[in-house]
Amino acid sequence: MTRGVNAQPVAYHHAAQDALPPPGSVDVTPRLAARVAVPRGPSVRIARPRPEGRLAELTAAGSTLVSAGTGEGKTVLVAGWAASGRVPGALAWYTLPEQGTDLATFWSDLLTAFNRAGVRLGDGRPRLLSTAEHRPYQPLDDILALFYDLSEPVVLVLDGVHRIRDRFVLDCLDLLLMEPPPALRLVLLGRGALRLRLQRLRLDGLLGEMSTADLRFDRAETVRLLQAHGLSLDDEQIDRLLARTGGWAAGLRLAAMSLDPADPARSLARFSGTAAPVADYLADEVAPLSPAVRSFLLHTSVAERISGSLATALSGRLDSQRLLEDLAARTGLVRPVDRQGEWFDHHELLREYLYHRLQLEEPDTAPAIHRRAAHWYAQHGAPLPALRHAVASADHHEVGRILFTRALPRLMSADGAVLAEEVRPLAAAADTAPSVTTLACAAVTALYRRDFVRARTRLRQARSMLSGEPAGLRPAAEIGLSALGAIAAGSLGENRAARKAAGRVLTLTGPGAASDMPAMAEYRTLAHWCIGRTQLWQGAVSAAHRTLQDAATAAGECRLDLTELSADAHRAVAEVVRGELRAGTKLARSTAADAQRRAAGLEPYVGGAYLALALTELQRDHPLVAARYLAQAATAAETGADQPVRSAVRVAEARLLVQSGNQGMARRVIAELRAGGLPGLLTEWLAGAEVEAELAAGAPAAIIDRLPARGEPGDWDRIWLGWADLSLHRPGGARQRIAPLRRSADRGRAVAVEESLITALAAEALRQDGVAVEAVDRALGLAFEDQLSHPFRAAGHRLEPLIRRQQRVLGSYASFASTLIDEHAAATGAPAAEPLTERELTVLRYLPTMSSNDEIAADLHISVNTVKTHLKSLYRKLGVGNRREAIRQGRVRELLGSPAQQPAPLREEASRPPYRI
């Protein structure tokens, strides 16, 4: 029981109808008849199975509350459901008067509603109830008893329960809700916070509820409504209409009335809160408000969302929070948008109407209110809304202050599109009203479009006007322009200019910098990112890795997500270049996946990640996979207009051509790239591709001629010269070339693997078997975790016997060694077999001379039986049965070398066959 109501449901019985007060003289006036009839609704109405089905489901289970703001279609939906035939029983409807009602009138009207619905309570005759002030509930126990005696299900719809203010009516409704008659189903329609005690019902699960989200039109319902009005819109137009109205029922119906069937696109473009039918509807909703409340709504309409604090800043009212809550509860003109009730919003069309009225009625006030909003948002750490209101205020000085001190670094975040849109009006004025602010805005929009050349031009113009800026704004403007310049120059591949501009940012934001720079950390993060990129492409790979790692960490903390993605993508390239394939692959894949997960259109910022994956697959000798990643990297670089990544992709394509054996095309691409000029790292890559092409073509001397003879050679210069010396049968020279690399602390894994392989082959040629095995073991140890197989493949057949020997002697890294041997066998078309010993290889090389076993024995100073033993063993290892087949297999496997390297026939003195490189 609630609020002292004296009814006792357990005592209700059928005899209660005899205790009803006698009928009085009551006339069912036209107004009352309208309130107890199901509303007719709009002339065009569509079936809505989704919300109607939900309503039917809730009503069958018990009492239901349909609560939503004005124009959400509560009444139309329930009336349509009533007409659908899905109501579980008879339906009585009562629309409460606008001014509310007292207890006697309420129950008299309810009896009339039941009578009109064909539900007899007592004798079924209308009654005019009267209640004494001191005993308002006296006749009600008997009326309520009749509800409990209903034998057939009845649905009672009370439309407008938010209008009830009488405490006695509220008490009776609470009673019906808390202890509902078994056959009665209540459906309450209202908006805002109701005065009923509903929390207990919610906790007990006894109240079904439908809210704004349930009433909003979805896409399919919108299409059917438009078709019912004779309108046919395409998918894009429907999306725009839904975006403008949010599925608001009144908004969609007003749009359907406003749109021209002959030209829906044009009329849709004009549809807004200021259009005549919409404005008229909204004016009726606002008209009952007091002038003070109306002024409050006009002033707060400049903001899309409002809090009590923001509303106070805009309107000057200290009771803004209370007023917002009251408006949400009573009118639905503003709606809470969070569970805490801190933030509210207007419907978009209503906000447009209110803002239009503000500009018409208070044209001088609107800019000042925008300035207040800009200040409030800036102070509360929201730079982009602050910038939007500063632009709307037409105060260019305030725009520049917010842009340079707070908002500009957001260009390299997910908010970049929003920033570019906010400054677009000022960017358009850069030619007609040039200033540091308008030109900077033009540079921002150009950078967002990745038109780096135009951005650079705008920045030069802005710098030329910097001296005319107010002294208080000049340092922040210089920092902002330098940061934009670093981004543009880095993307154009102008590494020196990018590094200079980024260094300027670090200097200006260092110790002693102005304290009123909220975006200082973001500017420093952008500067470190730009410097890390230039370090990478200039060849300072280890330094770049450290700088980019710091930049990525700081970017994550500053929510500069595009900067973070780009820094990680470039860091993945650095990892791979250092030979850390596994770490680079992991970082590249996670970065690319992160970009895809965050939003569409971020691929231009992760071109480096695809490049790193391609380089990894090149090192692992997977050319087809590498080609696929290179295609993705090229697309990303073209979309992002990233010149360094685009050039790196071209160099990697040249290396792919070399590895694929297309030497002619590779040479043409290399020549083209060399003529275009490349930064240090790419010059080094290109030289590597060129070296590999020359070695494959059998021209090692060209490598020595091409590499610079003066100055201290770099790590890779020593590696390439070492390979050239080996190919020219100068193992001692090769060892001497690479000797300093063993002492280098920053050589990287890739260099270390190559150095170990050169050492191994040179030691083998010098008959230093122990050194050779140790060097091969070291190379395998460095390469096996990352499966860095390309250096082993590039070394060719000469390395396979050493790997097999290392396996017999040490046996470490067996799985990787086995993979290398199998890949070599597959490449040569020969089965992976046990390697020949040094003596067996020597005997094999005698076979093409047609020397007899005796002659071979005499030349080698061994017995004939020993020669026969070696022959038997090598036949078995080669899988052959005679000399002819052994010679053929020796040539297939490149074990015989050139004729000059084979022993002289018969009894000519022959030196020991030299080692074939």
XYZ file of C-alpha atoms in Angstrom, residues 253-839:
587
model
C 7.226 13.264 -40.541
C 8.079 16.953 -40.912
C 10.730 16.007 -43.461
C 8.221 13.888 -45.370
C 5.883 16.891 -45.465
C 8.681 19.236 -46.565
C 10.473 17.235 -49.243
C 9.575 17.729 -52.878
C 8.991 14.356 -54.587
C 10.192 15.869 -57.853
C 13.504 17.027 -56.386
C 14.147 15.321 -53.036
C 17.892 16.011 -53.083
C 17.491 19.766 -53.260
C 14.691 19.940 -50.710
C 16.626 17.629 -48.377
C 19.559 20.043 -48.520
C 17.214 22.805 -47.319
C 15.640 20.732 -44.562
C 16.658 22.068 -41.141
C 15.322 23.390 -37.891
C 14.759 26.760 -39.574
C 12.551 25.410 -42.378
C 8.945 26.617 -42.097
C 7.072 23.450 -41.022
C 9.811 22.388 -38.601
C 10.216 25.877 -37.151
C 6.439 26.216 -36.692
C 6.256 22.905 -34.843
C 9.207 23.770 -32.599
C 7.853 27.283 -31.942
C 4.690 25.715 -30.536
C 6.801 23.572 -28.211
C 8.838 26.556 -26.974
C 5.947 29.056 -26.763
C 4.624 27.997 -23.324
C 8.001 28.670 -21.689
C 8.675 31.808 -19.671
C 10.869 34.511 -21.289
C 13.726 33.692 -18.903
C 13.676 29.993 -19.744
C 13.370 30.731 -23.444
C 16.393 33.055 -23.233
C 18.296 30.289 -21.448
C 17.561 27.866 -24.288
C 18.575 30.442 -26.911
C 21.927 31.124 -25.245
C 22.770 27.469 -24.682
C 21.902 26.541 -28.266
C 25.419 27.505 -29.412
C 26.720 24.219 -27.909
C 25.886 20.736 -29.103
C 26.023 19.373 -25.553
C 25.496 21.318 -22.352
C 26.493 20.804 -18.744
C 25.441 22.917 -15.814
C 28.874 24.549 -15.719
C 28.908 25.311 -19.451
C 25.325 26.570 -19.356
C 26.270 28.953 -16.530
C 29.178 30.280 -18.606
C 26.887 30.811 -21.605
C 23.769 32.172 -19.892
C 25.086 33.632 -16.643
C 22.480 31.676 -14.643
C 23.836 30.074 -11.493
C 20.910 27.628 -11.353
C 21.680 26.171 -14.788
C 22.012 22.554 -13.606
C 18.640 22.662 -11.847
C 17.011 24.323 -14.835
C 18.401 21.707 -17.243
C 17.106 18.901 -15.049
C 13.703 20.591 -14.810
C 13.467 21.112 -18.575
C 14.401 17.470 -19.157
C 11.782 16.312 -16.658
C 8.925 18.595 -17.669
C 9.302 19.338 -21.356
C 11.750 16.936 -22.959
C 13.232 19.894 -24.861
C 16.627 18.906 -23.496
C 17.682 15.328 -22.843
C 20.252 13.848 -20.472
C 23.001 12.073 -22.403
C 24.845 10.375 -19.548
C 23.823 8.333 -16.543
C 25.177 10.889 -14.110
C 22.828 13.562 -15.450
C 25.747 15.944 -15.955
C 25.436 16.491 -19.705
C 22.359 17.304 -21.772
C 21.604 18.055 -25.396
C 18.858 19.507 -27.561
C 17.562 17.641 -30.517
C 19.620 18.795 -33.498
C 16.648 20.347 -35.292
C 15.563 22.138 -32.126
C 19.086 23.466 -31.593
C 19.127 24.783 -35.155
C 15.809 26.521 -34.570
C 16.956 28.063 -31.289
C 20.301 29.192 -32.697
C 18.534 30.742 -35.678
C 16.278 32.664 -33.315
C 19.309 33.776 -31.281
C 20.978 35.231 -34.365
C 17.774 37.005 -35.379
C 16.797 38.324 -31.968
C 20.239 38.968 -30.429
C 22.718 39.353 -33.324
C 25.285 41.178 -31.202
C 25.114 38.617 -28.408
C 25.861 35.458 -30.419
C 29.606 36.174 -31.044
C 30.134 36.997 -27.378
C 28.465 33.742 -26.325
C 30.721 31.829 -28.736
C 33.758 33.489 -27.143
C 32.529 32.399 -23.717
C 32.091 28.867 -25.033
C 35.598 28.893 -26.553
C 37.086 30.005 -23.252
C 35.146 27.386 -21.270
C 36.150 24.509 -23.583
C 39.786 25.631 -23.636
C 39.895 25.720 -19.845
C 38.357 22.239 -19.693
C 40.888 20.602 -22.042
C 38.721 20.388 -25.177
C 40.756 22.244 -27.840
C 38.677 21.375 -30.896
C 35.292 22.548 -29.546
C 37.130 25.618 -28.255
C 38.499 26.238 -31.748
C 35.061 25.747 -33.310
C 33.506 28.429 -31.120
C 36.457 30.763 -31.614
C 35.980 30.483 -35.389
C 32.237 31.104 -34.967
C 32.997 34.224 -32.941
C 34.995 35.645 -35.899
C 37.754 36.609 -33.450
C 40.918 35.710 -35.412
C 43.199 36.518 -32.509
C 41.337 34.045 -30.312
C 41.425 31.463 -33.110
C 45.197 31.831 -33.397
C 45.682 31.592 -29.645
C 43.700 28.356 -29.367
C 45.115 26.905 -32.589
C 48.786 27.422 -31.748
C 48.688 26.796 -28.000
C 46.242 23.884 -27.871
C 44.666 22.488 -31.043
C 47.231 22.265 -33.836
C 48.957 18.984 -32.790
C 45.580 17.230 -33.042
C 46.198 17.161 -36.784
C 48.259 14.022 -36.192
C 45.502 12.286 -34.256
C 42.153 10.722 -35.084
C 40.763 14.271 -34.694
C 42.697 15.483 -37.738
C 39.603 15.531 -39.948
C 37.682 17.509 -37.326
C 40.519 20.026 -36.984
C 40.710 20.530 -40.751
C 36.953 21.055 -40.910
C 36.945 23.537 -38.036
C 39.578 25.783 -39.637
C 38.219 25.494 -43.175
C 36.359 28.854 -43.085
C 39.567 30.681 -42.145
C 41.650 28.653 -44.601
C 39.338 29.854 -47.382
C 40.164 33.440 -46.388
C 43.930 32.972 -46.653
C 44.112 34.685 -50.059
C 41.653 37.515 -49.420
C 42.615 38.198 -45.795
C 46.097 36.756 -45.285
C 47.393 36.619 -41.740
C 49.501 34.196 -39.752
C 46.299 32.563 -38.476
C 44.493 32.223 -41.809
C 47.649 31.011 -43.577
C 48.323 28.488 -40.815
C 44.741 27.247 -41.189
C 45.327 26.900 -44.943
C 48.502 24.915 -44.219
C 46.561 22.625 -41.865
C 43.934 21.848 -44.499
C 46.634 21.249 -47.127
C 48.514 18.872 -44.823
C 45.299 16.998 -44.074
C 44.774 16.566 -47.839
C 48.475 15.514 -48.015
C 49.244 18.350 -50.395
C 52.645 18.941 -48.805
C 53.943 21.290 -51.496
C 51.012 23.676 -51.040
C 51.336 23.409 -47.281
C 54.994 24.388 -47.519
C 54.066 27.438 -49.599
C 51.434 28.559 -47.075
C 53.906 28.117 -44.221
C 56.493 30.298 -45.949
C 53.868 33.012 -46.368
C 52.866 32.734 -42.707
C 56.483 32.997 -41.511
C 56.967 36.154 -43.527
C 54.161 37.765 -41.502
C 55.229 36.429 -38.120
C 56.904 39.648 -37.007
C 53.537 41.416 -37.118
C 51.933 39.068 -34.606
C 51.325 40.257 -31.022
C 54.308 39.492 -28.825
C 52.260 37.230 -26.589
C 51.228 34.984 -29.480
C 54.424 35.033 -31.554
C 56.356 32.214 -29.770
C 53.392 29.830 -29.930
C 52.845 30.681 -33.596
C 56.504 30.027 -34.390
C 56.321 26.627 -32.657
C 53.178 25.693 -34.561
C 54.529 26.767 -37.941
C 57.817 24.913 -37.317
C 55.956 21.718 -36.386
C 53.853 21.883 -39.547
C 56.995 22.575 -41.567
C 58.743 19.528 -40.118
C 55.793 17.306 -41.043
C 55.621 18.647 -44.596
C 59.383 18.465 -45.224
C 59.653 14.941 -43.813
C 56.836 13.692 -46.032
C 58.507 15.263 -49.076
C 61.785 13.520 -48.254
C 63.540 16.789 -47.415
C 65.294 15.333 -44.406
C 67.606 18.228 -43.655
C 64.768 20.762 -43.639
C 62.579 18.440 -41.560
C 65.287 17.949 -38.976
C 66.000 21.669 -38.785
C 62.319 22.532 -38.262
C 61.855 19.783 -35.670
C 64.972 20.945 -33.844
C 63.511 24.447 -33.771
C 60.384 23.069 -32.080
C 62.497 21.330 -29.421
C 64.487 24.492 -28.794
C 61.391 26.669 -28.419
C 59.652 24.173 -26.117
C 62.721 23.422 -24.010
C 63.722 24.859 -20.628
C 62.533 28.404 -20.200
C 59.661 28.023 -22.680
C 56.403 29.890 -22.112
C 54.243 28.304 -19.425
C 50.959 29.034 -21.227
C 51.497 26.281 -23.819
C 49.149 23.422 -22.912
C 50.192 21.560 -26.086
C 53.919 21.652 -25.328
C 54.194 17.883 -24.773
C 52.345 17.223 -28.030
C 54.673 19.547 -29.974
C 57.758 17.844 -28.558
C 56.293 14.450 -29.465
C 55.743 15.563 -33.060
C 59.313 16.909 -33.213
C 60.821 13.640 -31.982
C 58.693 11.686 -34.478
C 59.933 13.868 -37.336
C 63.551 13.553 -36.189
C 63.222 9.779 -35.864
C 61.989 9.535 -39.442
C 64.888 11.591 -40.759
C 67.397 9.555 -38.739
C 66.035 6.357 -40.221
C 66.203 7.452 -43.851
C 69.601 9.068 -43.365
C 70.951 5.727 -42.131
C 71.303 6.326 -38.377
C 69.176 3.242 -37.781
C 69.924 2.579 -34.110
C 69.452 6.233 -33.164
C 66.233 6.305 -35.186
C 64.949 3.238 -33.355
C 65.492 4.889 -29.966
C 63.976 8.210 -31.042
C 60.946 6.589 -32.642
C 60.355 4.391 -29.610
C 60.303 7.459 -27.363
C 58.033 9.273 -29.819
C 55.580 6.348 -30.005
C 55.369 6.134 -26.208
C 54.811 9.874 -25.843
C 52.270 9.883 -28.690
C 50.254 7.206 -26.915
C 50.219 9.298 -23.750
C 49.176 12.418 -25.695
C 46.561 10.534 -27.746
C 48.325 11.450 -31.000
C 47.346 8.105 -32.467
C 48.390 8.803 -36.056
C 51.817 9.835 -34.828
C 51.996 6.671 -32.743
C 51.076 4.487 -35.733
C 53.621 6.155 -38.017
C 56.377 6.019 -35.389
C 55.784 2.313 -34.798
C 55.668 1.614 -38.538
C 59.019 3.327 -39.079
C 60.443 1.621 -35.995
C 59.478 -1.732 -37.537
C 61.578 -0.815 -40.581
C 64.495 -0.004 -38.278
C 64.145 -3.371 -36.541
C 64.241 -5.251 -39.832
C 67.169 -3.225 -41.180
C 69.105 -4.098 -38.012
C 68.381 -7.766 -38.729
C 65.837 -8.170 -35.923
C 63.307 -9.792 -38.230
C 61.130 -11.377 -35.591
C 60.776 -8.189 -33.527
C 60.234 -6.103 -36.660
C 57.600 -8.488 -38.012
C 55.713 -8.555 -34.728
C 55.713 -4.761 -34.477
C 54.751 -4.283 -38.132
C 51.832 -6.701 -37.924
C 50.504 -5.263 -34.691
C 50.766 -1.735 -36.110
C 48.934 -2.618 -39.328
C 46.243 -4.483 -37.364
C 45.891 -1.535 -34.987
C 45.327 0.820 -37.910
C 42.634 -1.442 -39.367
C 40.953 -1.800 -35.986
C 40.876 1.907 -35.165
C 39.286 3.315 -38.302
C 39.215 3.171 -42.070
C 41.636 5.350 -44.011
C 44.675 5.017 -41.718
C 46.735 2.926 -44.172
C 48.844 5.929 -45.300
C 50.315 6.119 -41.813
C 51.413 2.468 -41.726
C 53.085 2.158 -45.122
C 56.336 1.589 -43.228
C 54.808 -1.456 -41.525
C 54.041 -3.116 -44.869
C 57.522 -2.174 -46.063
C 59.041 -3.850 -42.987
C 57.050 -7.019 -43.664
C 58.206 -7.011 -47.291
C 61.855 -6.583 -46.294
C 61.493 -9.442 -43.808
C 60.136 -11.766 -46.455
C 62.966 -10.778 -48.803
C 65.441 -11.755 -46.087
C 63.599 -15.032 -45.617
C 63.584 -15.736 -49.356
C 59.827 -15.584 -49.811
C 59.606 -13.381 -52.925
C 55.892 -13.869 -53.624
C 54.891 -12.866 -50.104
C 57.343 -9.958 -50.263
C 55.761 -8.766 -53.508
C 52.316 -8.732 -51.908
C 53.497 -6.636 -48.979
C 55.365 -4.293 -51.315
C 52.137 -3.707 -53.234
C 50.383 -2.753 -49.972
C 53.263 -0.491 -48.975
C 53.224 1.190 -52.390
C 49.473 1.839 -52.156
C 49.842 3.306 -48.675
C 52.761 5.502 -49.744
C 50.918 6.788 -52.813
C 47.779 7.545 -50.810
C 49.779 9.278 -48.115
C 52.107 11.051 -50.560
C 54.991 9.778 -48.397
C 58.029 10.223 -50.626
C 60.595 8.373 -48.441
C 58.425 5.262 -48.133
C 57.592 5.451 -51.825
C 61.325 5.524 -52.698
C 62.037 2.703 -50.239
C 59.417 0.555 -51.931
C 61.068 1.126 -55.312
C 64.468 0.113 -53.921
C 62.950 -2.995 -52.344
C 61.360 -3.833 -55.689
C 64.816 -3.663 -57.264
C 66.120 -6.116 -54.658
C 63.153 -8.372 -55.383
C 64.023 -8.335 -59.085
C 67.603 -9.325 -58.258
C 66.515 -12.176 -56.018
C 64.061 -13.354 -58.673
C 66.830 -13.526 -61.262
C 65.541 -10.670 -63.430
C 68.928 -8.949 -63.571
C 68.242 -6.857 -66.664
C 65.137 -5.222 -65.263
C 66.858 -4.860 -61.888
C 69.747 -2.922 -63.467
C 67.336 -0.556 -65.240
C 65.419 0.158 -62.021
C 68.669 0.646 -60.097
C 69.970 3.114 -62.677
C 66.691 5.041 -62.582
C 66.727 5.247 -58.798
C 70.373 6.255 -58.641
C 69.727 9.101 -61.069
C 66.862 10.391 -58.895
C 68.924 10.741 -55.715
C 68.216 8.926 -52.491
C 68.835 9.474 -48.756
C 71.603 7.575 -46.992
C 69.736 4.418 -45.976
C 68.125 3.964 -49.370
C 71.446 4.625 -51.105
C 72.862 1.803 -48.988
C 69.955 -0.496 -49.889
C 70.378 0.303 -53.539
C 74.094 -0.430 -53.344
C 73.252 -3.784 -51.736
C 70.912 -4.665 -54.579
C 73.570 -3.620 -57.063
C 76.229 -5.742 -55.339
C 73.963 -8.785 -55.364
C 73.253 -8.238 -59.054
C 76.976 -7.964 -59.862
C 77.800 -11.114 -57.877
C 74.997 -12.997 -59.626
C 76.384 -11.809 -62.962
C 79.920 -12.953 -62.026
C 81.390 -9.444 -61.994
C 82.882 -8.974 -58.505
C 85.570 -6.624 -59.806
C 82.867 -4.118 -60.696
C 81.898 -3.973 -57.025
C 85.393 -2.994 -55.956
C 85.575 -0.406 -58.734
C 82.207 1.114 -57.863
C 82.544 1.440 -54.089
C 84.361 4.594 -52.962
C 88.070 4.103 -52.385
C 88.510 7.075 -50.071
C 87.304 7.528 -46.537
C 86.417 4.976 -43.911
C 84.076 2.347 -45.387
C 80.806 1.654 -43.626
C 79.741 -1.707 -42.250
C 77.906 -2.711 -45.400
C 80.733 -1.446 -47.603
C 83.034 -3.902 -45.809
C 80.529 -6.733 -46.248
C 80.171 -6.144 -49.981
C 83.907 -5.799 -50.508
C 84.392 -9.003 -48.532
C 82.052 -10.923 -50.839
C 83.806 -9.445 -53.865
C 87.201 -10.577 -52.527
C 85.875 -14.100 -51.967
C 84.551 -14.254 -55.513
C 87.973 -13.122 -56.751
C 89.628 -15.974 -54.743
C 91.164 -13.587 -52.226
C 90.061 -15.115 -48.900
C 92.809 -13.339 -46.976
C 91.694 -9.986 -48.368
C 88.099 -10.803 -47.443
C 89.089 -11.553 -43.860
C 91.044 -8.315 -43.685
C 88.097 -6.288 -45.059
C 85.645 -7.507 -42.436
C 87.972 -7.700 -39.431
C 86.791 -4.357 -37.919
C 83.183 -5.581 -37.923
C 83.854 -8.075 -35.142
C 84.745 -5.156 -32.896
C 81.721 -3.017 -33.843
C 79.208 -2.711 -30.995
C 76.454 -1.362 -33.223
C 76.763 -3.522 -36.302
C 73.289 -5.100 -36.157
C 72.254 -8.702 -36.595
C 72.162 -8.661 -40.408
C 75.739 -7.382 -40.653
C 76.864 -9.917 -38.045
C 75.377 -12.819 -40.005
C 77.032 -11.717 -43.242
C 80.376 -11.163 -41.487
C 80.233 -14.681 -39.985
C 79.467 -16.258 -43.362
C 82.348 -14.434 -45.079
C 84.630 -15.525 -42.245
C 83.496 -19.135 -42.644
C 84.034 -19.296 -46.398
C 87.362 -17.473 -46.201
C 88.565 -19.852 -43.459
C 87.453 -22.854 -45.536
C 89.440 -21.582 -48.493
C 92.462 -21.080 -46.212
C 92.065 -24.649 -44.847
C 91.205 -23.352 -41.379
C 88.501 -25.944 -40.766
C 87.933 -25.191 -37.084
C 87.525 -21.457 -37.709
C 85.120 -22.184 -40.569
C 82.879 -24.438 -38.470
C 82.814 -21.938 -35.599
C 81.915 -19.092 -37.948
C 79.082 -21.103 -39.555
C 77.798 -21.990 -36.109
C 77.886 -18.320 -35.144
C 75.974 -17.347 -38.311
C 73.323 -19.999 -37.676
C 72.942 -18.855 -34.090
C 72.422 -15.259 -35.148
C 69.968 -16.135 -37.930
C 67.861 -19.030 -36.696
C 65.433 -17.140 -34.427
C 64.490 -14.742 -37.217
C 64.801 -17.386 -39.970
C 67.156 -15.008 -41.759
C 67.900 -17.321 -44.669
C 68.711 -15.030 -47.575
C 72.437 -14.512 -46.755
C 72.876 -18.301 -46.695
C 71.073 -18.671 -50.015
C 73.073 -15.842 -51.573
C 76.292 -17.636 -50.586
C 75.239 -20.465 -52.910
C 76.351 -24.100 -53.011
C 79.731 -23.379 -51.444
C 78.142 -23.022 -48.009
C 76.248 -26.323 -47.903
C 79.254 -28.562 -47.086
C 80.204 -26.227 -44.258
C 76.702 -26.373 -42.793
C 76.744 -30.173 -42.954
C 80.149 -30.246 -41.299
C 78.910 -27.928 -38.555
C 76.027 -30.308 -37.979
C 78.354 -33.317 -37.693
C 80.753 -31.534 -35.350
C 78.431 -29.381 -33.200
C 74.846 -30.271 -34.173
C 73.383 -26.967 -32.943
C 70.486 -25.165 -34.641
C 69.636 -28.425 -36.418
C 66.133 -27.497 -37.599
C 67.272 -24.235 -39.210
C 70.313 -25.932 -40.761
C 68.101 -28.693 -42.164
C 65.775 -26.078 -43.657
C 68.693 -24.339 -45.381
C 69.991 -27.628 -46.796
C 66.521 -28.596 -48.046
C 66.026 -25.178 -49.654
C 69.386 -25.488 -51.380
C 68.468 -28.949 -52.653
C 65.123 -27.691 -53.934
C 66.810 -24.744 -55.668
C 69.342 -26.986 -57.452
C 66.840 -29.731 -58.237
C 68.959 -32.277 -56.372
C 67.891 -34.283 -53.342
C 69.300 -33.226 -50.019
C 72.156 -35.688 -49.548
C 75.029 -36.297 -47.222
C 77.895 -33.971 -48.169
C 81.070 -35.243 -49.738
C 84.213 -35.155 -47.676
C 87.099 -33.032 -48.873
C 88.952 -36.093 -50.224
